[in-house]
């Protein structure tokens, strides 16, 4: 496995599929059906806001991050309209905005970490987290933050093994019926 800053163009479709595999469970009711969700994710991914883990058989992991210039998989309302049309884009944008922004500019923010199912448990996630910590230090941050949903204990355990501690939990109220989880846990690690 090698880690590479940025996402090569020939791996965009693979990265979108990997991202959707990891986050489709919570975003599927809003960004689905799969065909459109994959088109949306591939459209909005910023190749300069991620670190890719590449194995002999292609992409095995990806870790996105946010900066003042944007995020790995954020997108805009125009992107929503471009994929889902006027009506589909409007209600999807509205629901995604209800989840709220993070507004945390003092910490380096992780915008999704995914590891291909067959590569889990082999240190790929830990290697990506270490690379993100290095990137955060290079950019002058004293700490790094991520959010993990309450329905993903395996990811939370990975983050805890890598030095992240719970900062706060934010319930999402009635949106739990749409997104399928009750709270997002913000976890931080000092660098």
Short mmCIF file of C-alpha atoms in Angstrom, two decimals:
data_model
loop_
_atom_site.label_atom_id
_atom_site.label_comp_id
_atom_site.label_asym_id
_atom_site.label_seq_id
_atom_site.Cartn_x
_atom_site.Cartn_y
_atom_site.Cartn_z
CA UNK A 1 0.00 0.00 0.00
CA UNK A 2 1.12 3.52 -0.74
CA UNK A 3 -0.44 6.76 0.43
CA UNK A 4 -0.82 9.60 -2.03
CA UNK A 5 -1.90 13.16 -1.45
CA UNK A 6 -4.79 13.85 -3.81
CA UNK A 7 -6.97 11.62 -5.94
CA UNK A 8 -5.89 10.61 -9.44
CA UNK A 9 -8.59 11.20 -12.07
CA UNK A 10 -8.66 7.53 -13.06
CA UNK A 11 -9.72 6.60 -9.50
CA UNK A 12 -12.65 9.02 -9.17
CA UNK A 13 -15.35 6.44 -9.91
CA UNK A 14 -13.72 3.97 -7.50
CA UNK A 15 -13.50 6.67 -4.83
CA UNK A 16 -17.16 7.61 -5.28
CA UNK A 17 -18.18 3.96 -4.94
CA UNK A 18 -16.03 3.55 -1.82
CA UNK A 19 -17.42 6.73 -0.28
CA UNK A 20 -20.98 5.63 -1.02
CA UNK A 21 -20.29 2.18 0.44
CA UNK A 22 -19.18 3.86 3.67
CA UNK A 23 -21.78 6.64 3.92
CA UNK A 24 -24.71 5.42 1.86
CA UNK A 25 -26.31 3.91 4.93
CA UNK A 26 -26.86 7.29 6.50
CA UNK A 27 -27.24 9.36 3.33
CA UNK A 28 -29.18 6.91 1.15
CA UNK A 29 -32.66 8.21 1.88
CA UNK A 30 -31.58 11.71 0.90
CA UNK A 31 -29.01 11.21 -1.86
CA UNK A 32 -30.37 7.96 -3.32
CA UNK A 33 -31.06 6.21 -5.57
CA UNK A 34 -27.55 4.76 -5.83
CA UNK A 35 -27.08 5.72 -9.49
CA UNK A 36 -27.71 9.40 -8.75
CA UNK A 37 -25.83 9.34 -5.46
CA UNK A 38 -22.73 7.98 -7.16
CA UNK A 39 -22.99 10.65 -9.87
CA UNK A 40 -23.34 13.34 -7.20
CA UNK A 41 -20.42 12.11 -5.08
CA UNK A 42 -18.15 11.75 -8.10
CA UNK A 43 -19.12 15.27 -9.21
CA UNK A 44 -18.40 16.98 -5.87
CA UNK A 45 -15.23 15.18 -4.75
CA UNK A 46 -12.26 17.54 -4.56
CA UNK A 47 -9.13 15.68 -5.54
CA UNK A 48 -6.96 18.19 -3.66
CA UNK A 49 -8.78 17.61 -0.36
CA UNK A 50 -7.94 13.97 0.30
CA UNK A 51 -5.32 11.33 0.84
CA UNK A 52 -5.69 8.07 -1.07
CA UNK A 53 -4.47 4.62 -0.03
CA UNK A 54 -3.63 2.67 -3.15
CA UNK A 55 -2.91 -1.06 -3.24
CA UNK A 56 -1.88 -3.44 -6.00
CA UNK A 57 -5.50 -3.75 -7.13
CA UNK A 58 -6.56 -0.10 -6.93
CA UNK A 59 -8.00 2.20 -4.32
CA UNK A 60 -8.26 0.63 -0.87
CA UNK A 61 -8.97 3.70 1.22
CA UNK A 62 -9.56 7.41 1.14
CA UNK A 63 -9.56 10.15 3.74
CA UNK A 64 -11.06 13.52 2.95
CA UNK A 65 -10.60 16.80 4.80
CA UNK A 66 -12.00 20.31 4.94
CA UNK A 67 -10.22 23.64 4.64
CA UNK A 68 -11.29 27.23 4.19
CA UNK A 69 -11.25 26.52 0.43
CA UNK A 70 -13.80 23.69 0.65
CA UNK A 71 -14.26 20.07 1.57
CA UNK A 72 -13.64 16.70 -0.02
CA UNK A 73 -17.30 15.78 -0.51
CA UNK A 74 -19.26 18.93 0.25
CA UNK A 75 -20.81 20.14 -2.95
CA UNK A 76 -23.19 23.04 -3.43
CA UNK A 77 -26.88 23.51 -4.15
CA UNK A 78 -25.93 23.92 -7.82
CA UNK A 79 -24.33 20.46 -7.72
CA UNK A 80 -27.53 19.04 -6.22
CA UNK A 81 -29.64 20.66 -8.93
CA UNK A 82 -27.19 19.48 -11.60
CA UNK A 83 -27.64 15.84 -10.60
CA UNK A 84 -31.15 15.68 -9.15
CA UNK A 85 -32.96 18.43 -11.05
CA UNK A 86 -34.76 21.45 -9.65
CA UNK A 87 -37.25 19.75 -7.34
CA UNK A 88 -35.03 16.84 -6.29
CA UNK A 89 -32.10 19.18 -5.71
CA UNK A 90 -34.18 21.60 -3.64
CA UNK A 91 -35.47 19.13 -1.05
CA UNK A 92 -32.17 17.28 -0.83
CA UNK A 93 -30.24 20.52 -0.31
CA UNK A 94 -32.69 21.55 2.38
CA UNK A 95 -32.33 18.30 4.31
CA UNK A 96 -28.55 18.31 4.07
CA UNK A 97 -28.45 21.90 5.37
CA UNK A 98 -30.54 20.88 8.38
CA UNK A 99 -27.66 18.71 9.52
CA UNK A 100 -25.76 21.98 9.89
CA UNK A 101 -22.21 23.04 9.28
CA UNK A 102 -19.35 22.61 11.64
CA UNK A 103 -18.03 26.19 11.86
CA UNK A 104 -14.85 24.90 13.53
CA UNK A 105 -11.99 26.72 11.85
CA UNK A 106 -9.48 26.25 14.69
CA UNK A 107 -9.11 22.51 14.09
CA UNK A 108 -8.23 20.49 11.03
CA UNK A 109 -11.45 18.77 10.00
CA UNK A 110 -11.73 15.26 8.58
CA UNK A 111 -14.43 14.93 5.91
CA UNK A 112 -14.89 11.18 5.70
CA UNK A 113 -12.59 8.21 6.00
CA UNK A 114 -13.40 4.98 4.13
CA UNK A 115 -11.57 1.69 3.74
CA UNK A 116 -12.57 -0.97 1.24
CA UNK A 117 -14.27 -3.86 2.99
CA UNK A 118 -11.61 -6.45 2.08
CA UNK A 119 -8.83 -4.20 3.38
CA UNK A 120 -10.31 -3.46 6.81
CA UNK A 121 -8.36 -4.56 9.85
CA UNK A 122 -5.03 -4.28 8.00
CA UNK A 123 -3.93 -0.84 9.23
CA UNK A 124 -5.21 1.19 6.27
CA UNK A 125 -7.47 3.38 8.42
CA UNK A 126 -4.71 4.00 10.96
CA UNK A 127 -2.25 4.89 8.17
CA UNK A 128 -4.76 7.36 6.69
CA UNK A 129 -5.36 8.93 10.11
CA UNK A 130 -1.60 9.32 10.63
CA UNK A 131 -1.30 10.98 7.21
CA UNK A 132 -4.17 13.34 8.06
CA UNK A 133 -2.44 14.28 11.32
CA UNK A 134 0.74 15.04 9.39
CA UNK A 135 -1.22 17.18 6.91
CA UNK A 136 -2.87 19.03 9.80
CA UNK A 137 0.52 19.80 11.39
CA UNK A 138 1.90 21.02 8.04
CA UNK A 139 -1.09 23.37 7.78
CA UNK A 140 -0.37 24.74 11.28
CA UNK A 141 -3.18 23.14 13.27
CA UNK A 142 -2.77 22.12 16.91
CA UNK A 143 -5.59 19.58 16.81
CA UNK A 144 -7.68 17.51 14.43
CA UNK A 145 -11.40 16.72 14.60
CA UNK A 146 -13.81 14.25 13.05
CA UNK A 147 -17.44 13.31 13.49
CA UNK A 148 -18.67 9.75 13.78
CA UNK A 149 -22.30 8.68 14.06
CA UNK A 150 -23.57 6.70 17.02
CA UNK A 151 -24.39 3.71 14.81
CA UNK A 152 -20.74 3.16 13.80
CA UNK A 153 -18.95 1.70 16.85
CA UNK A 154 -16.23 0.08 14.71
CA UNK A 155 -15.13 3.47 13.33
CA UNK A 156 -15.28 5.05 16.79
CA UNK A 157 -13.05 2.27 18.15
CA UNK A 158 -10.53 2.94 15.35
CA UNK A 159 -10.47 6.62 16.21
CA UNK A 160 -10.05 5.93 19.93
CA UNK A 161 -7.14 3.53 19.22
CA UNK A 162 -5.53 6.39 17.28
CA UNK A 163 -5.75 8.91 20.12
CA UNK A 164 -9.07 10.63 19.42
CA UNK A 165 -11.28 11.45 22.42
CA UNK A 166 -14.93 12.42 22.59
CA UNK A 167 -15.39 16.20 22.59
CA UNK A 168 -19.19 16.36 22.40
CA UNK A 169 -22.25 14.52 21.14
CA UNK A 170 -24.91 16.30 19.11
CA UNK A 171 -28.35 14.71 18.82
CA UNK A 172 -30.07 15.25 15.46
CA UNK A 173 -33.62 15.04 16.81
CA UNK A 174 -36.35 14.12 14.33
CA UNK A 175 -33.80 13.96 11.50
CA UNK A 176 -32.89 10.53 12.93
CA UNK A 177 -35.86 9.14 11.00
CA UNK A 178 -34.33 10.39 7.74
CA UNK A 179 -30.64 9.70 8.34
CA UNK A 180 -30.89 6.58 10.53
CA UNK A 181 -28.74 7.66 13.46
CA UNK A 182 -29.49 9.58 16.67
CA UNK A 183 -26.32 11.59 17.33
CA UNK A 184 -23.01 12.62 15.87
CA UNK A 185 -19.98 12.34 18.15
CA UNK A 186 -17.25 14.93 17.61
CA UNK A 187 -13.87 13.49 18.46
CA UNK A 188 -10.59 15.38 18.68
CA UNK A 189 -6.92 14.64 18.92
CA UNK A 190 -4.20 17.04 19.94
CA UNK A 191 -1.23 17.09 17.55
#
